[in-house]
XYZ file of C-alpha atoms in Angstrom:
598
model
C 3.655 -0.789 -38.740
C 4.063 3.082 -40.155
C 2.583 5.471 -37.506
C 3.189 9.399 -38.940
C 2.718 11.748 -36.371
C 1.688 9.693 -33.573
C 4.229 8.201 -31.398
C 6.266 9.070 -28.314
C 10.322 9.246 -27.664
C 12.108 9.709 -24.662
C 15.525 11.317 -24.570
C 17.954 9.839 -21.263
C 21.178 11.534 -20.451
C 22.940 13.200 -17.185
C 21.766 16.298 -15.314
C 24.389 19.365 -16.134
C 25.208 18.249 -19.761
C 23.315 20.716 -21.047
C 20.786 18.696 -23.206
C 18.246 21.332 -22.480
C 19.169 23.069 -25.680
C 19.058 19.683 -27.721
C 15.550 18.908 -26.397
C 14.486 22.970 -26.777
C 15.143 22.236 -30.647
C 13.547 19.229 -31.385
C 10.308 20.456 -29.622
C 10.561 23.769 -32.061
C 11.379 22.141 -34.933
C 8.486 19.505 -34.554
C 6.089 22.495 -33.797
C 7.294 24.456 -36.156
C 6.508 21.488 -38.808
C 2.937 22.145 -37.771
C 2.729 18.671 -35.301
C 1.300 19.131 -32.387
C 3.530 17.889 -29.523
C 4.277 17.953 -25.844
C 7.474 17.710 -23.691
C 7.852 16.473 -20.356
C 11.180 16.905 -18.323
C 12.072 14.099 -15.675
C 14.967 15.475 -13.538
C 16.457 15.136 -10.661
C 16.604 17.693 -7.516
C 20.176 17.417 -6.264
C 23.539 17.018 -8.038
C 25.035 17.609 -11.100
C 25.802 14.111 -12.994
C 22.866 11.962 -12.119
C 19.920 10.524 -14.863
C 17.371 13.281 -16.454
C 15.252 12.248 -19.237
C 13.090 13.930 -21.521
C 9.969 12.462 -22.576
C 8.035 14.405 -26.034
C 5.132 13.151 -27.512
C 3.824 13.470 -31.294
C -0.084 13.187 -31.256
C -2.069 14.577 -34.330
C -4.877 14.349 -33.058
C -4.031 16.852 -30.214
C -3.375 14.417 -26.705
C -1.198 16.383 -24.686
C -0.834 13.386 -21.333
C 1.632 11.875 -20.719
C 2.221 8.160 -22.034
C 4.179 5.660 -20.066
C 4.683 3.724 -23.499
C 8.011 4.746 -25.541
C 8.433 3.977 -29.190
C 11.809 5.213 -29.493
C 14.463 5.854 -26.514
C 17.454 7.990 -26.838
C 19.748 6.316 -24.391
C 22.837 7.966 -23.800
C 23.488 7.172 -20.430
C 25.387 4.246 -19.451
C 23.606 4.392 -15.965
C 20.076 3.839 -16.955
C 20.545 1.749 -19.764
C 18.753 -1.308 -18.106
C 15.854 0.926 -17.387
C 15.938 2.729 -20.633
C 15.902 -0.785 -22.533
C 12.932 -2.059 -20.237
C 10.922 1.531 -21.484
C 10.752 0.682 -25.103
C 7.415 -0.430 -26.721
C 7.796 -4.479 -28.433
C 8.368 -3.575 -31.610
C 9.840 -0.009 -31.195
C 13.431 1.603 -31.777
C 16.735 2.516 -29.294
C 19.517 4.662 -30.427
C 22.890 4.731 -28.596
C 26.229 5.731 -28.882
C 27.912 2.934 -30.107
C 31.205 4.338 -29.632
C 31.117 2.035 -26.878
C 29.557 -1.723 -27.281
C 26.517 -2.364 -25.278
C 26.226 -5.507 -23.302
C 24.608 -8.074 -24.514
C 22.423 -8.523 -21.589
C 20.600 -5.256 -22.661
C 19.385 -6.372 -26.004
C 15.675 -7.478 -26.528
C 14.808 -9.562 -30.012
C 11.520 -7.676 -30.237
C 13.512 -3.734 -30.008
C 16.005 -2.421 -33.341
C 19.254 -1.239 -32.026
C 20.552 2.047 -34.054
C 24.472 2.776 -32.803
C 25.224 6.495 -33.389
C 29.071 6.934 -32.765
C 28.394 10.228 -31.119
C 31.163 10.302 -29.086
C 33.296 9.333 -31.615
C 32.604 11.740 -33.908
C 32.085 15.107 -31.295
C 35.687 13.811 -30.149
C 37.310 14.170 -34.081
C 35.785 17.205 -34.715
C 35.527 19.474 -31.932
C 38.112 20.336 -29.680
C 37.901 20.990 -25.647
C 35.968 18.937 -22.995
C 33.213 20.675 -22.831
C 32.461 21.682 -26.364
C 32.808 17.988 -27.174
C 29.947 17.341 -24.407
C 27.320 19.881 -25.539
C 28.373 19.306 -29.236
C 27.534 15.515 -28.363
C 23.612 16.562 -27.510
C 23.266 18.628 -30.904
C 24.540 15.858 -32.631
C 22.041 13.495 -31.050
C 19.617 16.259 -32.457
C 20.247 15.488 -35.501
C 20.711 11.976 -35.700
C 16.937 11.967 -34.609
C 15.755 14.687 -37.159
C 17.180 11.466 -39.639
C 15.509 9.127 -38.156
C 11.782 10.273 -37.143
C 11.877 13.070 -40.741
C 12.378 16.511 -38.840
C 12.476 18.969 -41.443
C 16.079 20.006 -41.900
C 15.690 23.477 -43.659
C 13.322 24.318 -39.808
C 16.148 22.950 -37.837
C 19.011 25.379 -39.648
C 16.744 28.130 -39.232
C 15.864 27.592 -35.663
C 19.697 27.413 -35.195
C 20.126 30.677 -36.983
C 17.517 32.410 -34.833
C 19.510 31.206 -31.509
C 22.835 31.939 -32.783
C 22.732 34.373 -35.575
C 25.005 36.830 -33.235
C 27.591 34.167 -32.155
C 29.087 32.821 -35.367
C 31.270 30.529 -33.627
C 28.420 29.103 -31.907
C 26.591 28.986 -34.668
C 29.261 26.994 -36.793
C 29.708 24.591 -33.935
C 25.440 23.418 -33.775
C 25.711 22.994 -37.416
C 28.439 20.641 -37.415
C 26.877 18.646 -34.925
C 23.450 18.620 -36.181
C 25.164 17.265 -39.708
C 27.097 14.568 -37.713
C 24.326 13.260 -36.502
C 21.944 13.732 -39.604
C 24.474 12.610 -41.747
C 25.523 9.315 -40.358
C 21.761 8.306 -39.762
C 20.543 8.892 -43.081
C 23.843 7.084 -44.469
C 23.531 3.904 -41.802
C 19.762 3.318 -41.632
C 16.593 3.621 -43.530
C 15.397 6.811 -43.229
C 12.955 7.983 -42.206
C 11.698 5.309 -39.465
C 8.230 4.030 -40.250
C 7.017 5.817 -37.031
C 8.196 9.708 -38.448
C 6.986 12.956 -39.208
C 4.812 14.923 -41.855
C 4.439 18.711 -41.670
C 0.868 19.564 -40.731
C -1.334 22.667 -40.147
C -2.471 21.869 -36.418
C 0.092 24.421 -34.630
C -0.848 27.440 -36.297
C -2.704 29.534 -33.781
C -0.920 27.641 -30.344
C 2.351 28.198 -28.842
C 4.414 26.079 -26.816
C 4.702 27.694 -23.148
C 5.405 26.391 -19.426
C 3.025 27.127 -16.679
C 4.938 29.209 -14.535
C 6.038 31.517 -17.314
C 2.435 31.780 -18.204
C 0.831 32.793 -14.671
C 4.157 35.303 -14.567
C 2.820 36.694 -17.863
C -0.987 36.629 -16.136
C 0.241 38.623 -12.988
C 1.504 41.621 -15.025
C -1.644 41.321 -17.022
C -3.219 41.953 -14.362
C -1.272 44.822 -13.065
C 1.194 42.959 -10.350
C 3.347 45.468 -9.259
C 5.192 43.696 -6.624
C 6.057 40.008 -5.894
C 8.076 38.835 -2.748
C 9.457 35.195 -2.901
C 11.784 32.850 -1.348
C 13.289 30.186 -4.126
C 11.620 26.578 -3.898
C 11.144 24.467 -6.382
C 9.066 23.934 -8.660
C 7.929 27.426 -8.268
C 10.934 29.626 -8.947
C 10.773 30.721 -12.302
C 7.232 32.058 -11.544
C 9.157 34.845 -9.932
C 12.124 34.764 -12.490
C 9.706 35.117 -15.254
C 7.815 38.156 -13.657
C 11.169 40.175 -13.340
C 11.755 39.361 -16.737
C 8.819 40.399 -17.902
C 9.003 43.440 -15.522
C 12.071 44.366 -16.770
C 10.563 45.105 -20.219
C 6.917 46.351 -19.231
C 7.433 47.801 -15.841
C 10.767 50.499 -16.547
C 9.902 53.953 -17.731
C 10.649 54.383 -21.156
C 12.636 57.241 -20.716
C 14.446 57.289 -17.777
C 14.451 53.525 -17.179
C 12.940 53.902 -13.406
C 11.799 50.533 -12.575
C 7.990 50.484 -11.486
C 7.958 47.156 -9.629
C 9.362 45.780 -6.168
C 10.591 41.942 -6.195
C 12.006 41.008 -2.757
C 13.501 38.104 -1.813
C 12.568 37.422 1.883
C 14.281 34.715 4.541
C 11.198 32.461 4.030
C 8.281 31.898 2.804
C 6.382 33.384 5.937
C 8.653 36.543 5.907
C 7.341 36.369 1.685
C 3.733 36.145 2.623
C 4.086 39.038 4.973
C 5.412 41.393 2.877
C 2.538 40.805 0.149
C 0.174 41.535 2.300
C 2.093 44.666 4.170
C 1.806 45.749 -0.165
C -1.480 44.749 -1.016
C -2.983 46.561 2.472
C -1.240 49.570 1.397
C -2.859 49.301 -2.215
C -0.373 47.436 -4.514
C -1.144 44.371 -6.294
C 1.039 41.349 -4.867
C 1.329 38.230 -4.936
C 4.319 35.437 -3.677
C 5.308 31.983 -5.251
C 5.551 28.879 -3.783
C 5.274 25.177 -3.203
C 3.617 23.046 -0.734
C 6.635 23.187 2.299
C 6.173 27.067 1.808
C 2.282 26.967 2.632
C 2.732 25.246 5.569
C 5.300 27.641 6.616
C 2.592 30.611 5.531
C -0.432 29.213 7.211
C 0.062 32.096 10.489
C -0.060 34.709 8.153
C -3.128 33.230 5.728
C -4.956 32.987 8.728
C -4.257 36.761 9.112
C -4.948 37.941 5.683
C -8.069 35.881 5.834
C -9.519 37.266 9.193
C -8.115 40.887 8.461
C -9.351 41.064 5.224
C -6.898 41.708 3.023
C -6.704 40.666 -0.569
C -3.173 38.401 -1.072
C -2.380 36.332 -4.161
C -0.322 32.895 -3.274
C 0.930 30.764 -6.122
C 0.524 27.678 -5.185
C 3.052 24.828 -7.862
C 2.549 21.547 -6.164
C 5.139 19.058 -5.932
C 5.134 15.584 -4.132
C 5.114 15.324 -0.142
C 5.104 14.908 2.658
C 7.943 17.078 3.765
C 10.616 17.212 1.707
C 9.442 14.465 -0.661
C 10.687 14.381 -4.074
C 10.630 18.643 -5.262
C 10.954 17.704 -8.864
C 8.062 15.510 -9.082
C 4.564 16.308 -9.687
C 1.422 15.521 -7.278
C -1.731 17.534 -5.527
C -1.177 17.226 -2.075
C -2.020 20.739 -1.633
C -5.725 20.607 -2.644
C -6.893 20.411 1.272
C -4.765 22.594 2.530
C -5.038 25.341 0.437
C -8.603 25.041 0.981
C -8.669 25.722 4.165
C -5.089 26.858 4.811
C -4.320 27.835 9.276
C -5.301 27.578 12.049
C -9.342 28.263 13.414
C -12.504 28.205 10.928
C -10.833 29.486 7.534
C -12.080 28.357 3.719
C -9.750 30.318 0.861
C -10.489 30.410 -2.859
C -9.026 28.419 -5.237
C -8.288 28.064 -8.915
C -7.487 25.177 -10.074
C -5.886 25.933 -14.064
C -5.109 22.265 -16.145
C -2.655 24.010 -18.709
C -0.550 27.068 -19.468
C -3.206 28.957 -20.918
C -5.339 29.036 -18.024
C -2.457 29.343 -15.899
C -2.761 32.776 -17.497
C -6.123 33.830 -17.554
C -6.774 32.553 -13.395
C -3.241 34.306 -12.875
C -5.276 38.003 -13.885
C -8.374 36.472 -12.145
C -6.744 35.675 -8.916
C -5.529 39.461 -8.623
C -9.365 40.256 -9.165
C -11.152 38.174 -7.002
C -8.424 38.901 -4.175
C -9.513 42.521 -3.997
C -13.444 41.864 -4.865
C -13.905 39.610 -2.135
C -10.673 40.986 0.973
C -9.456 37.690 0.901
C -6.363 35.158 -0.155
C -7.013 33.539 -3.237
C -4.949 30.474 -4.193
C -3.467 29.571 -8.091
C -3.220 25.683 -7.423
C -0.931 24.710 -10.220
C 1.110 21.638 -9.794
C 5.424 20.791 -11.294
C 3.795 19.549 -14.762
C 1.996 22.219 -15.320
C 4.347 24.649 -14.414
C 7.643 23.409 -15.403
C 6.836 21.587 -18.557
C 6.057 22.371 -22.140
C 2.820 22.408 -23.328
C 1.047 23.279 -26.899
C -1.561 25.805 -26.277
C -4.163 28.447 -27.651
C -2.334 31.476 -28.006
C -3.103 33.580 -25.124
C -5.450 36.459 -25.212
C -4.626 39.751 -24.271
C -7.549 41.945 -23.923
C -6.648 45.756 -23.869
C -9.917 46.586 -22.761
C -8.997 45.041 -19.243
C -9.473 47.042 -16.404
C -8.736 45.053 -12.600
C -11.521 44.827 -10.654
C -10.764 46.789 -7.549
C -13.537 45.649 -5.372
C -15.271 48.145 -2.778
C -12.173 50.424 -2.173
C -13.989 53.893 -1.032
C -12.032 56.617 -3.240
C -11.259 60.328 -1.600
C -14.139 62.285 -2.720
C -16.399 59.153 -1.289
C -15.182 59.153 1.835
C -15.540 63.040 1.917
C -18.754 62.699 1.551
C -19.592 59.727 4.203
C -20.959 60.321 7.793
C -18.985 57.265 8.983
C -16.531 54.236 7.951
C -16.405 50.997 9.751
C -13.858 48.896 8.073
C -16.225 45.616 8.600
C -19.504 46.626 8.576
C -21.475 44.547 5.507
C -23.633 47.286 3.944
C -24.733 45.895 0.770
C -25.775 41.731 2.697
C -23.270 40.601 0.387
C -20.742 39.837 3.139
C -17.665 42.036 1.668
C -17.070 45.239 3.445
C -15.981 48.669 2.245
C -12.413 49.146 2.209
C -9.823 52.042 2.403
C -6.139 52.239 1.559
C -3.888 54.269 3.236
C -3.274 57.998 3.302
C -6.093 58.560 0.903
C -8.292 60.933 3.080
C -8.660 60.750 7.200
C -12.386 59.373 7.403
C -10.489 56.007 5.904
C -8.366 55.478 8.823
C -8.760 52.115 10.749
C -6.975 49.271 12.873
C -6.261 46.685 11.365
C -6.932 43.818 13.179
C -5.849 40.034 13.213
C -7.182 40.191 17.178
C -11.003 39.632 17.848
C -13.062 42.337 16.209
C -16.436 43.234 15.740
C -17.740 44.449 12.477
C -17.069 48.566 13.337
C -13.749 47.141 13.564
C -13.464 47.427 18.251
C -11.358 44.995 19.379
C -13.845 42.543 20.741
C -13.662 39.498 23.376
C -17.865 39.101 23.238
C -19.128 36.612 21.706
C -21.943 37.424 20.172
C -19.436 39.976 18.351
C -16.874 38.274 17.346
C -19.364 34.864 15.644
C -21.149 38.013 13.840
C -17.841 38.807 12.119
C -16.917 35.238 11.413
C -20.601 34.256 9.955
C -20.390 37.558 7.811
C -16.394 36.035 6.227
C -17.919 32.529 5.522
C -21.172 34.410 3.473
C -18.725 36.457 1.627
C -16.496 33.522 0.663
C -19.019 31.140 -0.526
C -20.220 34.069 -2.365
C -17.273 33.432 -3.994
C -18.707 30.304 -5.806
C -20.982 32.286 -8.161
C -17.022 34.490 -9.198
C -14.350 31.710 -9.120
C -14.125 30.009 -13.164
C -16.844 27.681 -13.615
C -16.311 24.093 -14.212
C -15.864 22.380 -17.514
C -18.682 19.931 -18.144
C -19.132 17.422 -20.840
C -22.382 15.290 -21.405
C -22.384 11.609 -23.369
C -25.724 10.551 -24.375
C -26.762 8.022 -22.436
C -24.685 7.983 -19.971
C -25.272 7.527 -16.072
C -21.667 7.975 -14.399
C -19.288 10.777 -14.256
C -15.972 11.291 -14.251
C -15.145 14.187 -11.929
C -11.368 16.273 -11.554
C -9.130 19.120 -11.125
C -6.263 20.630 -12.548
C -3.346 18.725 -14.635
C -5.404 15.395 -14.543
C -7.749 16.937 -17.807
C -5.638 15.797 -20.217
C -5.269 12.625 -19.414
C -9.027 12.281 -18.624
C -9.694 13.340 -21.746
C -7.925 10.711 -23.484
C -8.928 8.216 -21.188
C -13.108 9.016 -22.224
C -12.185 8.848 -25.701
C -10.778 5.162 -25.241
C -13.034 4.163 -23.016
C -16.182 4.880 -25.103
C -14.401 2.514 -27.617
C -14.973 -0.267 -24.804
C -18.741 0.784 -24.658
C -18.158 2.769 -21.336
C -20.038 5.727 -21.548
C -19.074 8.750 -18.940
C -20.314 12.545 -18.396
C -17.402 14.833 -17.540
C -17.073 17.189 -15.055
C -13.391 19.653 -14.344
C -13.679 21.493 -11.484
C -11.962 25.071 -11.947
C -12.774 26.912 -8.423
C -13.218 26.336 -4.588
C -15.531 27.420 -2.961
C -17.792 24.331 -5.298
C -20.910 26.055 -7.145
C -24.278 24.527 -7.324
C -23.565 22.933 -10.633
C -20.953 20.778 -8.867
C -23.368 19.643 -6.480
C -25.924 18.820 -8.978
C -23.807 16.650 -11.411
C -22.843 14.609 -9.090
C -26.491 13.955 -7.708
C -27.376 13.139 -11.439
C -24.660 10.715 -11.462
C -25.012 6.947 -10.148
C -21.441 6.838 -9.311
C -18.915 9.413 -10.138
C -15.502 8.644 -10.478
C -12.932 11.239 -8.443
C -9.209 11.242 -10.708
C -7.207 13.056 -8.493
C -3.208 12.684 -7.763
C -2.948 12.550 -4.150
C -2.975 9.056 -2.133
C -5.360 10.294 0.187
C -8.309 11.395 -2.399
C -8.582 15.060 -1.206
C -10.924 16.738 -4.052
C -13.171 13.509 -3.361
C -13.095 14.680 0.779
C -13.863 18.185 -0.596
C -16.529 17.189 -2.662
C -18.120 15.802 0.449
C -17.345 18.595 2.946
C -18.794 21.259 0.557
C -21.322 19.803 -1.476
C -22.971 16.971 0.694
C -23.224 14.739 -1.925
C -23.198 10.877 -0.453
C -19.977 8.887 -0.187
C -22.045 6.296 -1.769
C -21.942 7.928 -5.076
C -17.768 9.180 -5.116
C -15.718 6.123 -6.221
C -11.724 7.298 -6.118
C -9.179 6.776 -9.112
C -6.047 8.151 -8.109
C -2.206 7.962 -8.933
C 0.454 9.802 -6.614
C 3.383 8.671 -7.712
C 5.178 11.551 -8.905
C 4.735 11.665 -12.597
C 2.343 12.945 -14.638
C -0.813 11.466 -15.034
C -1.780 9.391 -18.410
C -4.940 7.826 -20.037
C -3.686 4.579 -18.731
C -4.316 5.394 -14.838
C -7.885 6.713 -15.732
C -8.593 3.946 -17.427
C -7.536 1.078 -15.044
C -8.482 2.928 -12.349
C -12.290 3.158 -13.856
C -12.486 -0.524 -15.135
C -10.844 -1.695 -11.727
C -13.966 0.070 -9.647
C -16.255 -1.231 -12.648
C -15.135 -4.732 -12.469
C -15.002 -4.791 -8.125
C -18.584 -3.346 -8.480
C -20.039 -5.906 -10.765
């Protein structure tokens, strides 16, 4: 059966051959043909050698989840060629390098076999170990661009962009890319009757990763200094704000760089350097995944109860402790939420894509200062590390950060008094001063009890005062954070309720769903503390349906801590098992609760 421009391939060779580059052009090229298309990178988190794969899906109509169903496979390691052979779709394609004969126990009647000598022909025609290697995963390149109709004429110039200063380079990816194209074309029919045709559906999108996104979001938004310590999946957050600090934050003239990036001995050590910058006036903000929050929770608890604005990156990966770090997962939902030790509730954005890994990026930095407090970017390993077709960002030049209630000099010259936590305006956020700006300003900073003229305090009267005032001023918070995405069916009387990466596949999963005559409203949940529409969509609901990917249903606890809604009416779908989440999960996990109820 001919499928154009809706199918899915996955690509399996060894960590540290450098297929990166291979998989880099083959995303382009299909994007650049006007398809849109999404890439998801399985690797591994230790040594050099063992199986990465790369999964990229075609979908014209725009489905960006992942699929768990392969129509092609690029196997081209040895190691995984059981598994590889188990992943393809009855009735679907695997190309290998037949410079070596496959076993017979791997062949399936129902797959085609298409043997590539890629070896073979790398060997002949390059010379050296390692140019034959990467020339190898160019070649494979092109083979595919044969078989699934990548334009060639967008592949040479995509090659010319990357190389147009290294001629030998540039002669070398050509060579390979014919090898492969070449023998294909000559060997099999070409194209394969699931292939390509150019479209107009990637005009105004680009393809980006999450954590090179909220990088982009933190300069936006006037960053001026990030402290870090490397974990993954978080790490090119920070590697991507130097970068882009490099170009945006050096005076022109005499190259004087106008930022700070630290690297600290942990994540703690990180956390307390962002907020020694952000007390002192800078905008700040750290990286990190889930073993570094638990490591930061002291000094949360400090910025949260001193008051003073911090922005933490949060790029989930799977737990507990070490678990697997290049795996994707929420664990993080609760404990961001309500991060150390004592009464403390933080605010959190929860983005589902690049894009808004941007625009909550800049917001974070705002609402930080508004409301005195940490504010948590809750982004998760697919988000951030993978590449995703979006809406071109928007820049607004107009943008000015909102500061919050930071008393200026000529204020505070004219003020009888300043008390550093006294609520003036019943709002529940203070009046703040930075340092050195005029001597009415000065203040203790205090992580100790304290009452709201900022005395250390021991009474209790005092010190509940200043802790009612900090839980006002953070569910306050509710009416700031982004509002949640909503979506109403006619007619129907369930929802379908969650956060984060899991939109994409829920969106999918409605769309095939209301082909089996289940009708669902939709609800995306895009800040902590929950606002009253939260609340209210789920008491409109008969049942709501909680996709989350954590085994222990977290946003559907949260729900019920913050909103009071009855367990009655949250039924859990969840999947925790390190990948991605696809339409699939939704949609057993909805007709499995469906089917138990009836």
């Amino acid at each position: 059966m001919t499928r154009v421009n809706d199918f899915a391939f996955k690509i399996a060779t060894a960590n540290g051959t450098g297929s990166a580059s291979a998989n880099g052009l083959i995303m382009q090229a299909i994007f650049r043909m006007g398809v849109p298309v999404t890439g998801k990178n399985v690797f591994p988190s230790n040594i050099q050698g063992l199986p990465t794969w790369y999964e990229i899906r075609v979908s014209k109509d725009g489905y960006t989840a992942r699929t768990p169903y392969f129509d092609l496979m690029v196997a081209l390691n040895a190691a995984t060629y059981a598994k590889d052979v188990a992943e393809v779709r009855s009735g679907g394609y695997l190309m290998f390098d037949s410079s070596w004969p496959l076993d017979e126990s791997l062949k399936r009647p129902d797959v085609t076999y298409l043997g590539v000598p890629l070896a073979e022909m790398c060997n002949a025609t390059f010379k050296g170990v390692r140019e034959r290697i990467l020339m190898k995963n160019i070649a494979y390149a092109g083979a595919l661009a044969g078989l699934i109709g990548m334009d060639p004429d967008v592949i040479a110039a995509l090659t010319k962009e990357k190389y147009a200063a290294k001629k030998a380079l540039l002669d070398s990816n050509e060579k390979a890319i014919a090898l492969g194209y070449d023998y294909v074309r000559t060997h099999f029919p070409c194209p394969l009757p699931i292939h390509l045709e150019k479209m107009d559906a990637t005009r105004d999108s680009i393809l980006i990763d999450g954590n090179t996104a909220a990088a982009l979001g933190a300069v936006y938004a006037g960053a001026t200094v990030g402290a870090w310590y490397p974990i993954t999946p978080a790490t090119s957050v920070m590697e991507a704000f130097k970068s882009f600090c490099m170009k945006y934050r050096r005076d022109p003239e005499t190259k004087k760089k106008k930022f700070a990036i630290l690297q600290a001995e942990d994540e703690l050590a990180a956390l307390g350097m962002v907020i020694g910058a952000s007390w002192a006036g800078a905008r700040a903000f750290t990286p990190t995944s889930g073993p570094g929050i638990s490591l930061m929770n002291e000094f949360i608890g400090l910025a949260y109860y001193a008051e003073v604005p911090a922005v933490i990156v949060d790029v989930q990966r799977t737990g507990p402790s070490t678990g697997m770090p290049t795996r994707t997962q929420q664990g993080d939902l609760m404990m961001c939420a309500y991060a150390s030790h004592g009464d403390t509730r933080h605010v959190c954005l929860y983005p589902s894509d690049p894009r808004e890994a941007f625009e909550m990026a800049a917001k974070a930095f705002d609402l930080a200062e508004r409301f005195q407090t940490p504010v948590f970017l809750v982004s998760d390993l697919d988000i951030g590390m993978n590449d995703w077709m979006v809406p071109k960002l928007a820049w607004d030049d107009a943008y000015r950060p909102d500061r919050g209630k930071v008393l200026s000099a000529g204020e505070l010259e004219q003020a009888r008094s300043f008390y550093r936590y006294l609520d003036i305006d019943g709002d529940g956020i203070p009046q703040r001063t930075l340092p050195g700006v005029h001597p009415m300003g000065a203040y203790f900073t205090r992580g100790s009890g304290h009452n709201k003229y900022g005395g250390y305090t021991e009474d209790a009267d005092e010190y509940q005062e200043v802790l009612d005032r900090i839980a006002r001023k953070v569910q306050g918070a509710a009416r700031a954070v982004p509002q949640p995405v909503i979506r109403k069916t006619p007619g129907a009387t369930m929802g379908l309720v969650t956060v984060g990466g899991c939109h994409a596949a829920c969106m999918e999963a409605m769309d095939l769903l209301a082909k089996d005559g289940i009708a669902l409203d939709y609800l995306r949940v895009r800040g902590f503390p929950f606002g009253d529409e939260v609340r209210q969509f789920l008491e409109q609901h008969e049942v709501n349906f909680i996709v989350e990917q954590n085994r222990d249903a977290q946003l559907r606890s949260m729900l019920m801590l913050d909103t009071g809604v009855p367990v009655e009416k949250l039924e859990s779908v969840r999947y925790y098992a390190g990948f991605p989440m696809s339409a699939h999960h939704v949609i057993s996990g909805v007709k499995a609760k469906l089917e138990k109820a009836a």
